[in-house]
Amino acid sequence: MKLMSYWLDTVPAFAGGTTAPVGGKADVVIVGAGLTGTSAALTLAKKGASVVVCEADVVGGEASGRNGGMCNNGFAQDYRIMAARFGNEQANQLYRAFDAGVDMVERLVREEDIDCSFARTGKLKLAARPEHYDKLARTQEELARQVDPDTRMVSRAELAGEVGTDRFHGGLIFEKGAGLHVGRFVRGLADAAARRGVQFHEATPVTGIRKTGAGTYEVATRRGKIEAGQVLLASGISSVGPLGWFRRRIIPVGSFLIATEPLPPEQLDRIMPRRRMATDTKNIVNYFRVLPDNRLLFGGRARFAVSDPKSDMKSGAILRESMLDVFPELAGARIDYCWGGMVDMTRDRLPRAGQRKDGLYYSMGYSGHGTQMATYMGTVMAEVMDGNVDLNPWRDFDWPAIPGHFGKPWFLPIVGAYYRLQDRLK
Ligand SMILES: Cc1cc2nc3c(=O)[nH]c(=O)nc-3n(C[C@H](O)[C@H](O)[C@H](O)COP(=O)(O)OP(=O)(O)OC[C@H]3O[C@@H](n4cnc5c(N)ncnc54)[C@H](O)[C@@H]3O)c2cc1C
């Protein structure tokens, strides 16, 4: 079993970077080369800006290359909760931003000819308990009436046509949802940006950012300093560099994944006949899908823990049990991959993006819904930095620090215990 991301193991290393020292001037410096940073770099370069991207690790090495590869529309939270908070009109606008995110991914795949198996297979949200089905049905009714007619319920009796297990009590289908090989996508975006002149520096953590007297920024890295007219922090969950302000606002939550050996197509036709992107309704959620080479990916929060190889192994064992609970016929399937990553959760599970008082731009906090939203927001932030501030759907959202959170989420085990109890009770 490989303790590494399936996506990163099955994509060629990014070849468009430079090993030259960091120096000189650029219109824009971007911190981080995940989906936010690469999509922003591509859009800014198309606008004619000179762009330098500094990445602490490798292109797509963190969340963007370690996730479930699900590119779904819809909120992280129940639509009805969002409508109660914002009113239908604003909730619908925000919901449409996620639709636009999926459309944007599809458009970029086509325009840049990125070979990443993008397919609109739809998302299936599975009711883990009978009462969850009723809740999903009420949400779907509201969704269809308000904003998303491409949703529908599947009863428990009809579920066999969707997923080969009797573990669930029906589900909600979002037809707009898609899946892709996210490693190929993020590296494809970086390739497209590099072709347009963007300079990528991998293994180059940004260690300091200082405003100069001339209104520009001096960005310090371990490989030199560069002067930037504008800076975009596309740094997600960051444990390096001068980003403490964000660490106090984002909760890093471990999420873990396993992937089986390639399975016979006839077995996949039995267990996942429609190849949907599936998630369940538990607080400690599980999600699963078929990978481009016929493996089953099975992921979830498993434990409220950080991701590192030892932790990933422990979580992988729990995930295998959960997978067998859903699909007992996979008992003999070998597990070929096990990995994890840190999800960038905000308190209300909505992204934050904009410009800080010191002039730095940022976009992050996608709360597990970043494949589409990070790609979308990278593109949007390029527009915002060009003066089109109104395009940012999250522009009016305040972002106070989380009380008692100083960067290391000591409270996660308590939250985990609470959610486990909730899952047992309802
Ligand atoms: C296990 C897991 C499963 C997920 N599943 C899904 C899913 O199926 N669907 C979905 O929509 N979303 C999912 N998500 C969320 C999604 O992956 C993220 O929201 C999205 O990738 C965030 O992209 P990003 O570019 O903002 O951040 P990242 O991909 O984390 O990129 C940020 C980059 O910044 C770099 N960086 C940080 N600090 C510095 C510094 N000081 N200097 C230089 N570089 C720095 C990091 O090395 C990193 O590469 C999942 C996340 C995880 C972890």
Tab-separated table of C-alpha atoms and ligand atoms in Angstrom:
chain	number	residue	atom	x	y	z
A	1	MET	CA	0.000	0.000	0.000
A	2	LYS	CA	1.319	3.436	-0.928
A	3	LEU	CA	1.020	6.126	1.727
A	4	MET	CA	0.568	8.899	-0.816
A	5	SER	CA	-2.142	10.632	-2.797
A	6	TYR	CA	-3.399	8.581	-5.716
A	7	TRP	CA	-3.712	11.804	-7.723
A	8	LEU	CA	-0.103	12.856	-7.168
A	9	ASP	CA	1.151	9.335	-7.860
A	10	THR	CA	-0.619	9.190	-11.217
A	11	VAL	CA	0.316	12.568	-12.692
A	12	PRO	CA	3.711	13.596	-14.073
A	13	ALA	CA	5.693	16.064	-11.935
A	14	PHE	CA	5.148	19.690	-12.919
A	15	ALA	CA	7.860	20.526	-15.452
A	16	GLY	CA	7.133	24.223	-16.004
A	17	GLY	CA	8.853	25.602	-12.902
A	18	THR	CA	12.109	27.494	-12.536
A	19	THR	CA	14.989	26.865	-10.153
A	20	ALA	CA	16.401	30.364	-10.682
A	21	PRO	CA	16.692	32.521	-7.551
A	22	VAL	CA	13.664	34.646	-6.670
A	23	GLY	CA	14.336	38.300	-7.464
A	24	GLY	CA	13.397	41.403	-9.423
A	25	LYS	CA	9.869	42.731	-9.782
A	26	ALA	CA	6.473	41.342	-10.791
A	27	ASP	CA	3.029	42.841	-11.161
A	28	VAL	CA	1.641	40.075	-8.943
A	29	VAL	CA	3.159	37.531	-6.562
A	30	ILE	CA	0.904	34.609	-5.646
A	31	VAL	CA	1.590	32.615	-2.489
A	32	GLY	CA	0.548	28.996	-3.077
A	33	ALA	CA	0.092	26.834	-6.169
A	34	GLY	CA	-3.108	24.934	-5.436
A	35	LEU	CA	-6.278	25.441	-7.434
A	36	THR	CA	-6.711	29.028	-6.161
A	37	GLY	CA	-3.157	30.062	-7.041
A	38	THR	CA	-2.898	28.317	-10.402
A	39	SER	CA	-6.284	29.507	-11.684
A	40	ALA	CA	-5.526	33.060	-10.526
A	41	ALA	CA	-2.095	32.933	-12.190
A	42	LEU	CA	-3.601	31.753	-15.473
A	43	THR	CA	-6.268	34.474	-15.517
A	44	LEU	CA	-3.827	37.237	-14.546
A	45	ALA	CA	-1.370	36.121	-17.223
A	46	LYS	CA	-4.151	36.176	-19.830
A	47	LYS	CA	-4.736	39.789	-18.786
A	48	GLY	CA	-1.095	40.580	-19.546
A	49	ALA	CA	0.243	40.770	-15.959
A	50	SER	CA	3.697	39.497	-15.035
A	51	VAL	CA	3.075	36.831	-12.392
A	52	VAL	CA	5.362	34.921	-10.033
A	53	VAL	CA	4.010	32.012	-7.970
A	54	CYS	CA	5.894	30.910	-4.824
A	55	GLU	CA	4.927	27.447	-3.610
A	56	ALA	CA	6.314	25.977	-0.383
A	57	ASP	CA	5.942	22.401	-1.658
A	58	VAL	CA	5.075	21.301	-5.213
A	59	VAL	CA	2.251	22.443	-7.494
A	60	GLY	CA	-0.945	20.869	-6.108
A	61	GLY	CA	0.977	19.211	-3.262
A	62	GLU	CA	-1.526	20.082	-0.533
A	63	ALA	CA	-5.359	20.010	-0.469
A	64	SER	CA	-5.702	20.521	-4.229
A	65	GLY	CA	-3.793	17.329	-5.003
A	66	ARG	CA	-4.993	15.293	-2.033
A	67	ASN	CA	-8.778	15.661	-2.129
A	68	GLY	CA	-11.653	13.476	-3.327
A	69	GLY	CA	-11.650	14.874	-6.863
A	70	MET	CA	-15.333	15.686	-6.489
A	71	CYS	CA	-16.424	18.839	-8.279
A	72	ASN	CA	-19.939	19.300	-6.972
A	73	ASN	CA	-22.375	22.177	-6.921
A	74	GLY	CA	-24.311	23.015	-3.763
A	75	PHE	CA	-23.327	24.290	-0.347
A	76	ALA	CA	-21.380	22.498	2.385
A	77	GLN	CA	-24.481	23.172	4.499
A	78	ASP	CA	-28.175	22.481	4.007
A	79	TYR	CA	-29.739	25.014	1.619
A	80	ARG	CA	-32.536	25.713	4.102
A	81	ILE	CA	-30.025	26.768	6.771
A	82	MET	CA	-28.432	29.134	4.282
A	83	ALA	CA	-31.813	30.539	3.207
A	84	ALA	CA	-32.744	31.131	6.864
A	85	ARG	CA	-29.470	32.999	7.400
A	86	PHE	CA	-29.332	35.090	4.231
A	87	GLY	CA	-32.851	35.061	2.788
A	88	ASN	CA	-33.647	33.233	-0.448
A	89	GLU	CA	-32.324	35.861	-2.821
A	90	GLN	CA	-28.795	35.997	-1.401
A	91	ALA	CA	-28.710	32.255	-0.668
A	92	ASN	CA	-29.593	31.665	-4.328
A	93	GLN	CA	-26.834	34.008	-5.496
A	94	LEU	CA	-24.275	32.189	-3.369
A	95	TYR	CA	-25.602	28.808	-4.503
A	96	ARG	CA	-25.169	29.909	-8.125
A	97	ALA	CA	-21.539	30.748	-7.400
A	98	PHE	CA	-20.952	27.028	-6.763
A	99	ASP	CA	-22.777	26.199	-10.028
A	100	ALA	CA	-20.511	28.725	-11.740
A	101	GLY	CA	-17.514	27.021	-10.143
A	102	VAL	CA	-18.370	23.660	-11.720
A	103	ASP	CA	-19.007	25.398	-15.061
A	104	MET	CA	-15.658	27.191	-14.744
A	105	VAL	CA	-13.784	23.937	-14.146
A	106	GLU	CA	-15.491	22.410	-17.190
A	107	ARG	CA	-14.643	25.463	-19.315
A	108	LEU	CA	-10.987	25.516	-18.276
A	109	VAL	CA	-10.643	21.782	-18.961
A	110	ARG	CA	-11.988	22.381	-22.469
A	111	GLU	CA	-10.163	25.652	-23.236
A	112	GLU	CA	-6.793	24.451	-21.966
A	113	ASP	CA	-7.327	20.909	-23.237
A	114	ILE	CA	-6.529	19.338	-19.835
A	115	ASP	CA	-6.687	15.544	-19.920
A	116	CYS	CA	-8.286	14.941	-16.482
A	117	SER	CA	-11.335	12.696	-17.038
A	118	PHE	CA	-13.825	15.470	-16.169
A	119	ALA	CA	-17.332	13.946	-16.249
A	120	ARG	CA	-20.703	15.283	-15.121
A	121	THR	CA	-21.773	12.099	-13.384
A	122	GLY	CA	-23.811	13.949	-10.732
A	123	LYS	CA	-23.601	13.899	-6.950
A	124	LEU	CA	-25.609	11.516	-4.772
A	125	LYS	CA	-26.199	12.507	-1.154
A	126	LEU	CA	-27.210	9.363	0.729
A	127	ALA	CA	-29.518	9.334	3.756
A	128	ALA	CA	-27.762	7.432	6.552
A	129	ARG	CA	-31.017	7.255	8.576
A	130	PRO	CA	-34.706	7.238	7.584
A	131	GLU	CA	-35.272	10.685	9.135
A	132	HIS	CA	-32.336	12.058	7.129
A	133	TYR	CA	-34.269	11.107	3.981
A	134	ASP	CA	-37.227	13.247	5.079
A	135	LYS	CA	-34.883	16.151	5.772
A	136	LEU	CA	-33.201	15.765	2.371
A	137	ALA	CA	-36.630	15.642	0.684
A	138	ARG	CA	-37.668	18.931	2.300
A	139	THR	CA	-34.404	20.512	1.193
A	140	GLN	CA	-34.752	19.188	-2.345
A	141	GLU	CA	-38.277	20.592	-2.623
A	142	GLU	CA	-36.977	24.008	-1.645
A	143	LEU	CA	-33.914	23.730	-3.889
A	144	ALA	CA	-35.996	22.804	-6.918
A	145	ARG	CA	-38.425	25.651	-6.266
A	146	GLN	CA	-35.770	28.268	-5.568
A	147	VAL	CA	-32.575	27.626	-7.451
A	148	ASP	CA	-31.734	24.110	-8.642
A	149	PRO	CA	-34.305	22.236	-10.741
A	150	ASP	CA	-31.556	19.721	-11.594
A	151	THR	CA	-32.050	17.961	-8.266
A	152	ARG	CA	-34.303	15.034	-7.434
A	153	MET	CA	-34.959	12.463	-4.742
A	154	VAL	CA	-34.352	8.745	-5.106
A	155	SER	CA	-36.352	6.545	-2.746
A	156	ARG	CA	-34.868	3.606	-0.888
A	157	ALA	CA	-36.620	1.263	-3.345
A	158	GLU	CA	-35.065	3.050	-6.354
A	159	LEU	CA	-31.604	3.240	-4.844
A	160	ALA	CA	-30.436	-0.071	-6.306
A	161	GLY	CA	-30.117	1.685	-9.681
A	162	GLU	CA	-27.714	4.167	-8.063
A	163	VAL	CA	-25.604	2.289	-5.559
A	164	GLY	CA	-25.236	-1.420	-4.769
A	165	THR	CA	-25.843	-1.435	-1.015
A	166	ASP	CA	-28.835	-1.550	1.310
A	167	ARG	CA	-27.042	0.604	3.875
A	168	PHE	CA	-28.870	3.836	2.937
A	169	HIS	CA	-32.465	5.059	3.049
A	170	GLY	CA	-32.663	6.919	-0.262
A	171	GLY	CA	-30.831	9.966	-1.505
A	172	LEU	CA	-30.746	13.355	-3.170
A	173	ILE	CA	-29.224	13.699	-6.618
A	174	PHE	CA	-27.559	16.892	-7.840
A	175	GLU	CA	-27.238	16.321	-11.578
A	176	LYS	CA	-24.752	19.185	-12.081
A	177	GLY	CA	-22.046	17.506	-9.960
A	178	ALA	CA	-18.906	16.186	-11.636
A	179	GLY	CA	-15.756	14.209	-10.965
A	180	LEU	CA	-12.244	14.628	-12.311
A	181	HIS	CA	-8.603	13.631	-11.847
A	182	VAL	CA	-7.739	16.606	-9.704
A	183	GLY	CA	-3.967	16.049	-9.884
A	184	ARG	CA	-4.058	16.290	-13.657
A	185	PHE	CA	-6.357	19.297	-13.430
A	186	VAL	CA	-4.239	21.379	-11.057
A	187	ARG	CA	-1.006	20.564	-12.902
A	188	GLY	CA	-2.808	21.237	-16.212
A	189	LEU	CA	-3.770	24.709	-14.951
A	190	ALA	CA	-0.166	25.348	-13.892
A	191	ASP	CA	1.109	24.171	-17.295
A	192	ALA	CA	-1.342	26.527	-19.033
A	193	ALA	CA	-0.194	29.432	-16.834
A	194	ALA	CA	3.499	28.618	-17.373
A	195	ARG	CA	2.893	28.572	-21.167
A	196	ARG	CA	1.661	32.159	-20.779
A	197	GLY	CA	4.800	33.264	-18.973
A	198	VAL	CA	3.964	32.703	-15.283
A	199	GLN	CA	7.080	31.878	-13.247
A	200	PHE	CA	6.553	29.051	-10.771
A	201	HIS	CA	9.021	28.545	-7.914
A	202	GLU	CA	8.384	25.223	-6.168
A	203	ALA	CA	10.007	24.429	-2.773
A	204	THR	CA	9.945	28.181	-2.128
A	205	PRO	CA	8.090	29.045	1.081
A	206	VAL	CA	7.290	32.712	1.538
A	207	THR	CA	8.763	33.763	4.883
A	208	GLY	CA	7.850	37.446	5.057
A	209	ILE	CA	5.763	40.133	3.336
A	210	ARG	CA	6.486	43.814	3.925
A	211	LYS	CA	4.912	46.947	2.485
A	212	THR	CA	7.494	49.254	0.918
A	213	GLY	CA	7.434	53.043	0.955
A	214	ALA	CA	6.551	52.953	-2.752
A	215	GLY	CA	3.224	51.191	-2.067
A	216	THR	CA	4.522	47.871	-3.351
A	217	TYR	CA	5.291	44.698	-1.369
A	218	GLU	CA	8.582	43.010	-0.664
A	219	VAL	CA	7.978	39.268	-0.598
A	220	ALA	CA	10.773	37.343	1.125
A	221	THR	CA	11.383	33.666	0.414
A	222	ARG	CA	14.130	31.218	1.318
A	223	ARG	CA	15.462	31.733	-2.220
A	224	GLY	CA	15.473	35.497	-2.458
A	225	LYS	CA	13.239	38.578	-2.351
A	226	ILE	CA	10.915	39.965	-4.971
A	227	GLU	CA	9.001	43.238	-5.262
A	228	ALA	CA	5.319	42.918	-6.161
A	229	GLY	CA	2.680	45.456	-7.120
A	230	GLN	CA	0.009	43.149	-5.676
A	231	VAL	CA	0.082	39.968	-3.595
A	232	LEU	CA	-2.536	37.192	-3.558
A	233	LEU	CA	-2.486	34.787	-0.630
A	234	ALA	CA	-3.734	31.511	-2.081
A	235	SER	CA	-2.138	29.584	0.720
A	236	GLY	CA	-5.009	27.434	2.037
A	237	ILE	CA	-4.112	25.717	5.319
A	238	SER	CA	-0.621	27.053	5.765
A	239	SER	CA	1.796	26.027	8.461
A	240	VAL	CA	4.669	28.154	7.108
A	241	GLY	CA	5.234	31.856	6.681
A	242	PRO	CA	3.707	35.056	7.992
A	243	LEU	CA	0.098	33.894	7.852
A	244	GLY	CA	-0.902	33.801	11.537
A	245	TRP	CA	-3.866	36.118	10.870
A	246	PHE	CA	-5.410	33.396	8.703
A	247	ARG	CA	-4.434	30.562	11.058
A	248	ARG	CA	-6.615	32.172	13.711
A	249	ARG	CA	-9.584	32.136	11.336
A	250	ILE	CA	-9.358	28.715	9.666
A	251	ILE	CA	-9.705	25.357	11.411
A	252	PRO	CA	-7.572	22.652	9.783
A	253	VAL	CA	-9.573	19.410	9.901
A	254	GLY	CA	-7.997	16.141	8.748
A	255	SER	CA	-9.794	14.175	6.039
A	256	PHE	CA	-8.533	10.781	4.921
A	257	LEU	CA	-8.847	8.567	1.861
A	258	ILE	CA	-8.171	5.042	0.686
A	259	ALA	CA	-8.265	3.648	-2.844
A	260	THR	CA	-8.679	-0.005	-3.740
A	261	GLU	CA	-6.918	-1.888	-6.474
A	262	PRO	CA	-8.619	-1.491	-9.907
A	263	LEU	CA	-11.929	-3.380	-9.719
A	264	PRO	CA	-13.575	-5.399	-12.498
A	265	PRO	CA	-16.020	-3.198	-14.475
A	266	GLU	CA	-18.860	-5.675	-13.803
A	267	GLN	CA	-18.311	-5.254	-10.051
A	268	LEU	CA	-18.368	-1.456	-10.425
A	269	ASP	CA	-21.549	-1.745	-12.465
A	270	ARG	CA	-23.023	-3.486	-9.422
A	271	ILE	CA	-21.804	-1.168	-6.672
A	272	MET	CA	-21.652	2.216	-8.447
A	273	PRO	CA	-23.626	1.765	-11.690
A	274	ARG	CA	-23.964	5.502	-12.406
A	275	ARG	CA	-20.450	6.414	-11.229
A	276	ARG	CA	-21.867	9.269	-9.098
A	277	MET	CA	-19.918	11.316	-6.556
A	278	ALA	CA	-21.450	9.891	-3.374
A	279	THR	CA	-21.497	11.316	0.171
A	280	ASP	CA	-23.589	10.412	3.200
A	281	THR	CA	-25.510	12.597	5.648
A	282	LYS	CA	-23.509	11.809	8.791
A	283	ASN	CA	-21.667	14.521	10.698
A	284	ILE	CA	-18.543	12.380	10.450
A	285	VAL	CA	-19.126	12.081	6.761
A	286	ASN	CA	-18.028	9.360	4.349
A	287	TYR	CA	-17.673	9.940	0.608
A	288	PHE	CA	-16.872	7.586	-2.246
A	289	ARG	CA	-16.504	7.463	-6.011
A	290	VAL	CA	-14.931	5.473	-8.806
A	291	LEU	CA	-11.502	6.654	-9.996
A	292	PRO	CA	-10.551	6.982	-13.666
A	293	ASP	CA	-8.752	3.615	-13.593
A	294	ASN	CA	-11.640	1.752	-11.915
A	295	ARG	CA	-10.514	1.874	-8.304
A	296	LEU	CA	-12.998	2.741	-5.583
A	297	LEU	CA	-11.968	5.801	-3.586
A	298	PHE	CA	-13.464	5.874	-0.095
A	299	GLY	CA	-12.889	8.902	2.123
A	300	GLY	CA	-14.058	10.501	5.276
A	301	ARG	CA	-13.179	12.317	8.409
A	302	ALA	CA	-12.652	8.958	10.211
A	303	ARG	CA	-10.877	10.618	13.149
A	304	PHE	CA	-10.583	14.244	14.180
A	305	ALA	CA	-6.830	14.218	13.766
A	306	VAL	CA	-4.105	15.809	11.696
A	307	SER	CA	-2.881	14.111	8.546
A	308	ASP	CA	0.573	12.517	8.643
A	309	PRO	CA	1.594	9.035	7.478
A	310	LYS	CA	0.974	7.383	10.900
A	311	SER	CA	-2.352	9.144	11.352
A	312	ASP	CA	-3.352	8.377	7.736
A	313	MET	CA	-2.705	4.642	8.351
A	314	LYS	CA	-4.917	4.629	11.470
A	315	SER	CA	-7.660	6.485	9.622
A	316	GLY	CA	-7.258	4.212	6.598
A	317	ALA	CA	-8.038	1.162	8.755
A	318	ILE	CA	-11.234	2.843	10.016
A	319	LEU	CA	-12.182	3.836	6.477
A	320	ARG	CA	-11.716	0.267	5.237
A	321	GLU	CA	-14.197	-0.922	7.874
A	322	SER	CA	-16.661	1.789	6.852
A	323	MET	CA	-16.198	0.826	3.185
A	324	LEU	CA	-16.932	-2.840	3.990
A	325	ASP	CA	-19.975	-1.792	5.991
A	326	VAL	CA	-21.298	-0.134	2.806
A	327	PHE	CA	-19.928	-2.673	0.297
A	328	PRO	CA	-19.290	-6.035	2.040
A	329	GLU	CA	-18.375	-7.594	-1.310
A	330	LEU	CA	-15.122	-5.567	-1.303
A	331	ALA	CA	-13.715	-7.640	1.599
A	332	GLY	CA	-11.158	-9.192	-0.739
A	333	ALA	CA	-10.203	-5.967	-2.517
A	334	ARG	CA	-6.630	-4.850	-1.896
A	335	ILE	CA	-6.116	-1.288	-0.643
A	336	ASP	CA	-3.431	0.285	-2.849
A	337	TYR	CA	-3.414	3.880	-1.559
A	338	CYS	CA	-3.981	5.589	1.768
A	339	TRP	CA	-3.488	9.301	2.349
A	340	GLY	CA	-4.956	12.361	4.003
A	341	GLY	CA	-5.029	16.126	3.896
A	342	MET	CA	-6.171	19.105	5.891
A	343	VAL	CA	-9.513	20.686	4.992
A	344	ASP	CA	-9.650	24.473	5.323
A	345	MET	CA	-12.785	24.933	7.449
A	346	THR	CA	-14.231	28.300	8.381
A	347	ARG	CA	-16.655	28.580	11.258
A	348	ASP	CA	-19.710	28.887	8.998
A	349	ARG	CA	-18.242	26.602	6.300
A	350	LEU	CA	-18.281	29.400	3.702
A	351	PRO	CA	-15.197	30.746	1.918
A	352	ARG	CA	-13.614	34.090	2.642
A	353	ALA	CA	-12.034	36.252	-0.048
A	354	GLY	CA	-11.161	39.886	-0.476
A	355	GLN	CA	-8.536	42.463	0.411
A	356	ARG	CA	-7.180	43.067	3.900
A	357	LYS	CA	-6.585	46.555	5.302
A	358	ASP	CA	-2.874	46.177	4.504
A	359	GLY	CA	-3.767	45.679	0.838
A	360	LEU	CA	-3.037	41.962	0.615
A	361	TYR	CA	-5.576	39.927	-1.362
A	362	TYR	CA	-6.664	36.482	-0.175
A	363	SER	CA	-9.067	33.657	-0.991
A	364	MET	CA	-9.414	30.496	1.100
A	365	GLY	CA	-11.607	28.632	3.593
A	366	TYR	CA	-13.586	26.574	1.066
A	367	SER	CA	-14.515	24.090	3.810
A	368	GLY	CA	-14.323	20.894	1.761
A	369	HIS	CA	-16.006	22.421	-1.316
A	370	GLY	CA	-12.911	23.782	-2.985
A	371	THR	CA	-12.390	21.888	-6.233
A	372	GLN	CA	-14.899	24.135	-7.966
A	373	MET	CA	-14.838	27.134	-5.592
A	374	ALA	CA	-11.033	27.485	-5.371
A	375	THR	CA	-10.815	27.333	-9.169
A	376	TYR	CA	-13.642	29.838	-9.480
A	377	MET	CA	-12.264	32.170	-6.823
A	378	GLY	CA	-8.760	32.153	-8.271
A	379	THR	CA	-10.292	33.424	-11.483
A	380	VAL	CA	-12.553	35.875	-9.669
A	381	MET	CA	-9.681	37.235	-7.545
A	382	ALA	CA	-7.731	37.956	-10.726
A	383	GLU	CA	-10.700	40.119	-11.763
A	384	VAL	CA	-10.976	41.713	-8.306
A	385	MET	CA	-7.278	42.622	-8.438
A	386	ASP	CA	-8.008	44.237	-11.788
A	387	GLY	CA	-10.681	46.447	-10.209
A	388	ASN	CA	-13.796	44.295	-10.673
A	389	VAL	CA	-14.498	44.020	-6.942
A	390	ASP	CA	-18.232	43.325	-7.356
A	391	LEU	CA	-17.562	39.924	-8.919
A	392	ASN	CA	-16.487	38.532	-5.534
A	393	PRO	CA	-19.526	36.746	-4.037
A	394	TRP	CA	-17.908	36.771	-0.562
A	395	ARG	CA	-16.947	40.481	-0.548
A	396	ASP	CA	-19.284	41.558	2.280
A	397	PHE	CA	-18.530	38.681	4.640
A	398	ASP	CA	-16.753	39.665	7.835
A	399	TRP	CA	-14.130	37.306	9.198
A	400	PRO	CA	-13.427	37.589	12.898
A	401	ALA	CA	-10.781	35.400	14.537
A	402	ILE	CA	-12.155	32.248	16.203
A	403	PRO	CA	-12.104	32.832	19.978
A	404	GLY	CA	-9.560	30.595	21.699
A	405	HIS	CA	-8.022	29.475	18.365
A	406	PHE	CA	-4.391	30.482	18.022
A	407	GLY	CA	-3.503	28.332	15.028
A	408	LYS	CA	-3.473	24.811	16.511
A	409	PRO	CA	-7.033	23.433	16.849
A	410	TRP	CA	-6.785	21.947	20.378
A	411	PHE	CA	-10.596	21.713	20.484
A	412	LEU	CA	-10.992	19.250	17.575
A	413	PRO	CA	-11.114	16.070	19.713
A	414	ILE	CA	-13.993	17.633	21.689
A	415	VAL	CA	-15.824	18.589	18.479
A	416	GLY	CA	-15.176	15.063	17.138
A	417	ALA	CA	-16.632	13.422	20.247
A	418	TYR	CA	-19.707	15.664	20.001
A	419	TYR	CA	-20.279	14.775	16.322
A	420	ARG	CA	-19.762	11.052	16.956
A	421	LEU	CA	-22.434	11.224	19.652
A	422	GLN	CA	-24.775	13.124	17.313
A	423	ASP	CA	-24.289	10.448	14.642
A	424	ARG	CA	-25.230	7.769	17.162
A	425	LEU	CA	-28.278	9.639	18.447
A	426	LYS	CA	-29.843	10.928	15.208
B	1	LIG	C1	-8.636	15.202	2.052
B	1	LIG	C2	-9.415	16.291	1.394
B	1	LIG	C3	-10.530	15.972	0.631
B	1	LIG	C4	-11.241	16.975	-0.019
B	1	LIG	N1	-12.218	16.615	-0.892
B	1	LIG	C5	-12.793	17.564	-1.658
B	1	LIG	C6	-13.667	17.191	-2.698
B	1	LIG	O1	-13.849	16.014	-3.012
B	1	LIG	N2	-14.297	18.177	-3.385
B	1	LIG	C7	-14.065	19.496	-3.110
B	1	LIG	O2	-14.686	20.346	-3.750
B	1	LIG	N3	-13.167	19.878	-2.182
B	1	LIG	C8	-12.518	18.952	-1.457
B	1	LIG	N4	-11.585	19.317	-0.549
B	1	LIG	C9	-11.239	20.759	-0.400
B	1	LIG	C10	-10.338	21.261	-1.524
B	1	LIG	O3	-9.351	20.313	-1.827
B	1	LIG	C11	-9.682	22.596	-1.099
B	1	LIG	O4	-10.667	23.489	-0.641
B	1	LIG	C12	-8.939	23.252	-2.255
B	1	LIG	O5	-8.060	22.353	-2.863
B	1	LIG	C13	-8.183	24.465	-1.737
B	1	LIG	O6	-7.327	24.921	-2.768
B	1	LIG	P1	-6.282	26.058	-2.443
B	1	LIG	O7	-5.519	26.312	-3.673
B	1	LIG	O8	-6.960	27.234	-1.829
B	1	LIG	O9	-5.376	25.441	-1.277
B	1	LIG	P2	-4.216	24.328	-1.372
B	1	LIG	O10	-4.458	23.325	-2.389
B	1	LIG	O11	-3.984	23.867	0.043
B	1	LIG	O12	-2.981	25.170	-1.841
B	1	LIG	C14	-2.336	26.106	-1.010
B	1	LIG	C15	-0.866	26.038	-1.309
B	1	LIG	O13	-0.190	27.082	-0.620
B	1	LIG	C16	1.092	26.623	-0.248
B	1	LIG	N5	1.574	27.472	0.836
B	1	LIG	C17	1.093	27.615	2.085
B	1	LIG	N6	1.824	28.496	2.774
B	1	LIG	C18	2.814	28.941	1.955
B	1	LIG	C19	3.883	29.848	2.097
B	1	LIG	N7	4.113	30.503	3.241
B	1	LIG	N8	4.686	30.049	1.024
B	1	LIG	C20	4.469	29.401	-0.150
B	1	LIG	N9	3.459	28.515	-0.342
B	1	LIG	C21	2.639	28.286	0.704
B	1	LIG	C22	0.831	25.181	0.176
B	1	LIG	O14	2.022	24.416	0.098
B	1	LIG	C23	-0.219	24.735	-0.834
B	1	LIG	O15	0.318	24.052	-1.924
B	1	LIG	C24	-10.865	18.343	0.152
B	1	LIG	C25	-9.764	18.667	0.934
B	1	LIG	C26	-9.030	17.667	1.544
B	1	LIG	C27	-7.829	18.037	2.354
